[in-house]
Amino acid sequence: MPKINLYGSRISPFVEKVARALALKKLEFRQVDLKSPGDLKRWNRVTGKMPVLEVDGEKVYDSTFILRRLDEIQPDPPLFSDDPSAAAAQRMLEDWSDESLYWYVMALRWSPKNEAATIRQILPTVPALLRPLVGLIVSRQIGSMPRVQGLGRLPEDVLVREAGLRLDDLIGQLGQRPFFFADRVSAADLAVYGELRTALSGPTPEFDALISERPVLADHMKRVEDCTG
Ligand SMILES: N[C@@H](CCC(=O)N[C@@H](CS)C(=O)NCC(=O)O)C(=O)O
């Protein structure tokens, strides 16, 4: 059994995605939580982002690269379909979830109405002495990202409406299948699950409402949980 450390907080959808992939493959791991912003650069000198996975001393960054590495370490069960066209669709959905859906979640987490709740959620993982400073740094560095990306500039009602339409598209892509493009869970399901879990983690009541209006998504999340412990 390889010795595996997962660096990062599970508030991050990407860390959650990796933790669920490890559980699916029944790989034991130690979770190392974020304690200060400096941890990110220490763990990952390339992008300074979490998650980072350490496997027998070898570090891999980026949830997508990590999942590919996990398929090499433990091929069973695979994280993509055996059917090449379904696997391509799963890779594209994984990428869309990481690179687009993520920003809807971020934009609502850092909206003027939700920013204080988001900071309160993040700070408990930081030592008390560092909290005032970290609050300021986090809101300047992370909170400004959705505005730079663009979605964070939309009026809140437009953002919520569009987020709902994206969730409807996910339901359309799921169709009658239990998982995206297949009958067994893939990296696409884990990526979407990570985003929806962060969206439901407290600071964004708008997502609570959007997802409770769409029970198909809650059912999908439950299926992912059932196979990832
Ligand atoms: N594409 C990356 C995204 C990772 C990412 O954006 N992580 C965020 C947390 S949700 C982070 O570390 N942000 C800190 C920063 O950007 O400084 C992945 O899939 O791992």
Short mmCIF file of C-alpha atoms and ligand atoms in Angstrom, two decimals:
data_model
loop_
_atom_site.label_atom_id
_atom_site.label_comp_id
_atom_site.label_asym_id
_atom_site.label_seq_id
_atom_site.Cartn_x
_atom_site.Cartn_y
_atom_site.Cartn_z
CA MET A 1 0.00 0.00 0.00
CA PRO A 2 1.59 3.37 -0.99
CA LYS A 3 1.99 6.04 1.71
CA ILE A 4 -0.33 8.87 0.68
CA ASN A 5 -0.77 12.40 2.07
CA LEU A 6 -3.51 14.70 0.78
CA TYR A 7 -2.70 18.37 1.40
CA GLY A 8 -5.57 20.85 1.45
CA SER A 9 -8.89 21.73 3.05
CA ARG A 10 -12.03 19.80 2.10
CA ILE A 11 -13.89 23.10 1.77
CA SER A 12 -12.07 23.18 -1.58
CA PRO A 13 -14.10 21.33 -4.25
CA PHE A 14 -10.86 20.05 -5.76
CA VAL A 15 -9.62 18.56 -2.49
CA GLU A 16 -13.04 16.92 -1.99
CA LYS A 17 -12.85 15.52 -5.54
CA VAL A 18 -9.46 13.90 -4.80
CA ALA A 19 -10.52 12.62 -1.35
CA ARG A 20 -13.54 10.90 -2.97
CA ALA A 21 -11.35 9.38 -5.72
CA LEU A 22 -9.01 7.95 -3.06
CA ALA A 23 -11.99 6.53 -1.18
CA LEU A 24 -13.43 5.02 -4.37
CA LYS A 25 -10.13 3.25 -5.00
CA LYS A 26 -9.90 2.22 -1.34
CA LEU A 27 -6.52 3.92 -0.98
CA GLU A 28 -5.78 4.96 2.60
CA PHE A 29 -4.50 8.49 3.03
CA ARG A 30 -3.64 11.11 5.64
CA GLN A 31 -5.38 14.47 5.28
CA VAL A 32 -3.16 17.50 6.02
CA ASP A 33 -5.37 20.56 6.52
CA LEU A 34 -4.47 24.11 5.50
CA LYS A 35 -3.25 26.09 8.52
CA SER A 36 -1.84 29.24 6.94
CA PRO A 37 -1.81 30.75 3.42
CA GLY A 38 1.96 30.08 3.29
CA ASP A 39 1.21 26.34 3.29
CA LEU A 40 -0.02 26.55 -0.31
CA LYS A 41 3.32 27.74 -1.71
CA ARG A 42 5.21 25.35 0.56
CA TRP A 43 3.17 22.37 -0.63
CA ASN A 44 3.06 23.36 -4.29
CA ARG A 45 5.84 25.54 -5.63
CA VAL A 46 4.46 25.36 -9.19
CA THR A 47 0.91 26.77 -8.92
CA GLY A 48 0.55 27.49 -5.19
CA LYS A 49 -2.90 25.84 -5.19
CA MET A 50 -4.47 22.94 -3.34
CA PRO A 51 -4.85 19.97 -3.56
CA VAL A 52 -1.44 18.38 -3.58
CA LEU A 53 -1.05 14.63 -3.29
CA GLU A 54 2.12 13.03 -2.01
CA VAL A 55 2.57 9.39 -2.95
CA ASP A 56 5.61 7.70 -1.39
CA GLY A 57 7.35 11.10 -1.33
CA GLU A 58 6.43 12.09 -4.92
CA LYS A 59 4.22 15.21 -5.09
CA VAL A 60 1.49 15.71 -7.71
CA TYR A 61 -0.53 18.96 -7.99
CA ASP A 62 -3.86 19.75 -9.70
CA SER A 63 -6.86 17.53 -9.05
CA THR A 64 -7.04 16.46 -12.72
CA PHE A 65 -3.38 15.36 -12.82
CA ILE A 66 -3.81 13.70 -9.42
CA LEU A 67 -6.78 11.62 -10.62
CA ARG A 68 -4.79 10.49 -13.66
CA ARG A 69 -1.94 9.46 -11.34
CA LEU A 70 -4.41 7.58 -9.12
CA ASP A 71 -5.56 5.58 -12.14
CA GLU A 72 -1.92 4.51 -12.65
CA ILE A 73 -1.35 3.63 -8.99
CA GLN A 74 -4.64 1.76 -8.57
CA PRO A 75 -6.35 1.08 -11.93
CA ASP A 76 -9.39 -0.58 -10.36
CA PRO A 77 -12.00 0.87 -10.44
CA PRO A 78 -11.01 3.15 -13.34
CA LEU A 79 -11.95 6.83 -13.19
CA PHE A 80 -13.09 6.91 -16.83
CA SER A 81 -15.36 4.75 -18.95
CA ASP A 82 -13.92 1.96 -21.14
CA ASP A 83 -15.91 3.44 -24.02
CA PRO A 84 -13.66 6.11 -25.65
CA SER A 85 -16.54 8.43 -26.57
CA ALA A 86 -18.02 8.31 -23.04
CA ALA A 87 -14.54 8.79 -21.58
CA ALA A 88 -13.99 11.88 -23.77
CA ALA A 89 -17.32 13.33 -22.59
CA GLN A 90 -16.36 12.60 -18.97
CA ARG A 91 -13.00 14.36 -19.39
CA MET A 92 -14.72 17.38 -20.92
CA LEU A 93 -17.29 17.53 -18.13
CA GLU A 94 -14.56 17.19 -15.50
CA ASP A 95 -12.75 20.12 -17.11
CA TRP A 96 -15.95 22.19 -17.41
CA SER A 97 -16.76 21.56 -13.78
CA ASP A 98 -13.25 22.53 -12.64
CA GLU A 99 -12.85 25.52 -14.91
CA SER A 100 -16.38 26.93 -15.29
CA LEU A 101 -18.88 25.61 -12.72
CA TYR A 102 -16.24 26.41 -10.07
CA TRP A 103 -16.49 30.11 -10.91
CA TYR A 104 -20.26 30.19 -10.39
CA VAL A 105 -19.65 28.76 -6.92
CA MET A 106 -16.79 31.20 -6.29
CA ALA A 107 -18.74 34.21 -7.56
CA LEU A 108 -21.63 33.48 -5.18
CA ARG A 109 -19.33 32.65 -2.27
CA TRP A 110 -17.59 36.01 -2.67
CA SER A 111 -20.67 38.10 -3.55
CA PRO A 112 -21.07 41.19 -1.32
CA LYS A 113 -23.90 39.40 0.55
CA ASN A 114 -22.02 36.12 1.18
CA GLU A 115 -18.41 37.24 1.60
CA ALA A 116 -18.52 37.56 5.42
CA ALA A 117 -19.99 34.04 5.79
CA THR A 118 -17.33 32.64 3.43
CA ILE A 119 -14.53 34.23 5.48
CA ARG A 120 -16.09 32.90 8.73
CA GLN A 121 -16.15 29.42 7.16
CA ILE A 122 -12.51 29.55 6.07
CA LEU A 123 -10.99 31.10 9.21
CA PRO A 124 -11.59 28.33 11.76
CA THR A 125 -8.91 26.26 10.03
CA VAL A 126 -6.40 29.07 10.64
CA PRO A 127 -4.64 29.62 14.03
CA ALA A 128 -6.39 32.39 16.09
CA LEU A 129 -3.39 34.74 16.03
CA LEU A 130 -3.28 34.77 12.24
CA ARG A 131 -7.04 35.21 11.70
CA PRO A 132 -7.33 39.03 11.27
CA LEU A 133 -4.43 39.09 8.83
CA VAL A 134 -5.60 36.01 6.96
CA GLY A 135 -9.14 37.42 6.66
CA LEU A 136 -7.77 40.47 4.91
CA ILE A 137 -5.40 38.52 2.67
CA VAL A 138 -8.02 35.95 1.73
CA SER A 139 -10.65 38.51 0.79
CA ARG A 140 -8.14 40.53 -1.28
CA GLN A 141 -6.43 37.60 -2.98
CA ILE A 142 -9.13 34.96 -3.33
CA GLY A 143 -12.29 37.09 -3.07
CA SER A 144 -11.20 39.28 -5.97
CA MET A 145 -10.65 36.31 -8.31
CA PRO A 146 -14.30 35.90 -9.48
CA ARG A 147 -14.35 39.59 -10.41
CA VAL A 148 -11.14 39.16 -12.41
CA GLN A 149 -12.56 36.02 -14.05
CA GLY A 150 -15.75 37.93 -14.91
CA LEU A 151 -18.70 36.04 -13.39
CA GLY A 152 -18.18 38.00 -10.17
CA ARG A 153 -19.11 41.21 -12.01
CA LEU A 154 -22.62 40.01 -12.90
CA PRO A 155 -25.57 41.37 -10.91
CA GLU A 156 -26.48 38.76 -8.32
CA ASP A 157 -29.92 37.94 -9.79
CA VAL A 158 -28.35 37.32 -13.21
CA LEU A 159 -25.65 35.13 -11.64
CA VAL A 160 -28.23 33.03 -9.74
CA ARG A 161 -30.40 32.66 -12.85
CA GLU A 162 -27.41 31.53 -14.95
CA ALA A 163 -26.16 29.15 -12.24
CA GLY A 164 -29.63 27.54 -12.26
CA LEU A 165 -29.46 27.10 -16.03
CA ARG A 166 -26.05 25.41 -15.73
CA LEU A 167 -27.52 23.03 -13.12
CA ASP A 168 -30.37 22.29 -15.53
CA ASP A 169 -27.76 21.45 -18.18
CA LEU A 170 -26.12 19.02 -15.77
CA ILE A 171 -29.48 17.30 -15.29
CA GLY A 172 -29.83 17.15 -19.09
CA GLN A 173 -26.38 15.55 -19.41
CA LEU A 174 -27.20 13.00 -16.74
CA GLY A 175 -30.38 11.94 -18.55
CA GLN A 176 -31.65 8.59 -17.27
CA ARG A 177 -28.20 7.33 -16.26
CA PRO A 178 -27.06 7.08 -12.63
CA PHE A 179 -23.73 8.78 -13.46
CA PHE A 180 -22.48 11.08 -16.22
CA PHE A 181 -22.30 9.22 -19.56
CA ALA A 182 -22.04 5.82 -17.80
CA ASP A 183 -23.44 3.43 -15.26
CA ARG A 184 -20.48 3.75 -12.93
CA VAL A 185 -18.94 6.75 -11.23
CA SER A 186 -16.17 8.65 -13.04
CA ALA A 187 -13.90 11.68 -12.58
CA ALA A 188 -16.72 13.81 -14.03
CA ASP A 189 -19.10 12.80 -11.22
CA LEU A 190 -16.42 13.44 -8.60
CA ALA A 191 -15.62 16.89 -10.04
CA VAL A 192 -19.30 17.94 -10.13
CA TYR A 193 -19.86 16.43 -6.67
CA GLY A 194 -16.97 18.52 -5.26
CA GLU A 195 -18.45 21.74 -6.65
CA LEU A 196 -21.99 21.00 -5.43
CA ARG A 197 -20.73 20.03 -2.00
CA THR A 198 -18.86 23.32 -1.64
CA ALA A 199 -21.94 25.10 -2.98
CA LEU A 200 -24.02 23.44 -0.22
CA SER A 201 -21.47 24.05 2.56
CA GLY A 202 -23.22 27.08 4.09
CA PRO A 203 -22.23 30.52 2.84
CA THR A 204 -24.35 30.39 -0.36
CA PRO A 205 -28.09 30.04 0.46
CA GLU A 206 -28.81 30.70 -3.22
CA PHE A 207 -27.25 27.33 -4.10
CA ASP A 208 -29.16 25.60 -1.29
CA ALA A 209 -32.37 26.82 -2.98
CA LEU A 210 -31.21 26.01 -6.53
CA ILE A 211 -30.21 22.46 -5.61
CA SER A 212 -33.26 21.74 -3.44
CA GLU A 213 -35.40 22.72 -6.44
CA ARG A 214 -33.51 20.06 -8.43
CA PRO A 215 -33.74 16.76 -6.48
CA VAL A 216 -32.11 14.88 -9.39
CA LEU A 217 -28.83 16.54 -8.38
CA ALA A 218 -29.21 15.65 -4.69
CA ASP A 219 -29.91 12.04 -5.76
CA HIS A 220 -26.77 12.05 -7.89
CA MET A 221 -24.72 13.35 -4.95
CA LYS A 222 -26.10 10.58 -2.75
CA ARG A 223 -25.09 7.96 -5.34
CA VAL A 224 -21.54 9.40 -5.42
CA GLU A 225 -21.43 9.30 -1.60
CA ASP A 226 -22.66 5.70 -1.57
CA CYS A 227 -19.73 4.53 -3.70
CA THR A 228 -17.06 6.77 -2.15
CA GLY A 229 -17.74 6.06 1.51
N1 LIG B 1 -7.22 23.29 -11.39
C1 LIG B 1 -6.85 23.17 -10.01
C2 LIG B 1 -7.56 24.25 -9.20
C3 LIG B 1 -7.11 24.30 -7.75
C4 LIG B 1 -7.63 25.55 -7.04
O1 LIG B 1 -8.07 26.53 -7.67
N2 LIG B 1 -7.57 25.50 -5.71
C5 LIG B 1 -7.94 26.67 -4.93
C6 LIG B 1 -8.81 26.23 -3.74
S1 LIG B 1 -10.44 25.81 -4.23
C7 LIG B 1 -6.70 27.30 -4.33
O2 LIG B 1 -5.79 26.62 -3.92
N3 LIG B 1 -6.66 28.63 -4.32
C8 LIG B 1 -5.60 29.39 -3.72
C9 LIG B 1 -5.02 30.38 -4.67
O3 LIG B 1 -5.45 30.45 -5.83
O4 LIG B 1 -4.11 31.09 -4.22
C10 LIG B 1 -7.18 21.76 -9.53
O5 LIG B 1 -8.02 21.10 -10.15
O6 LIG B 1 -6.56 21.29 -8.57
#
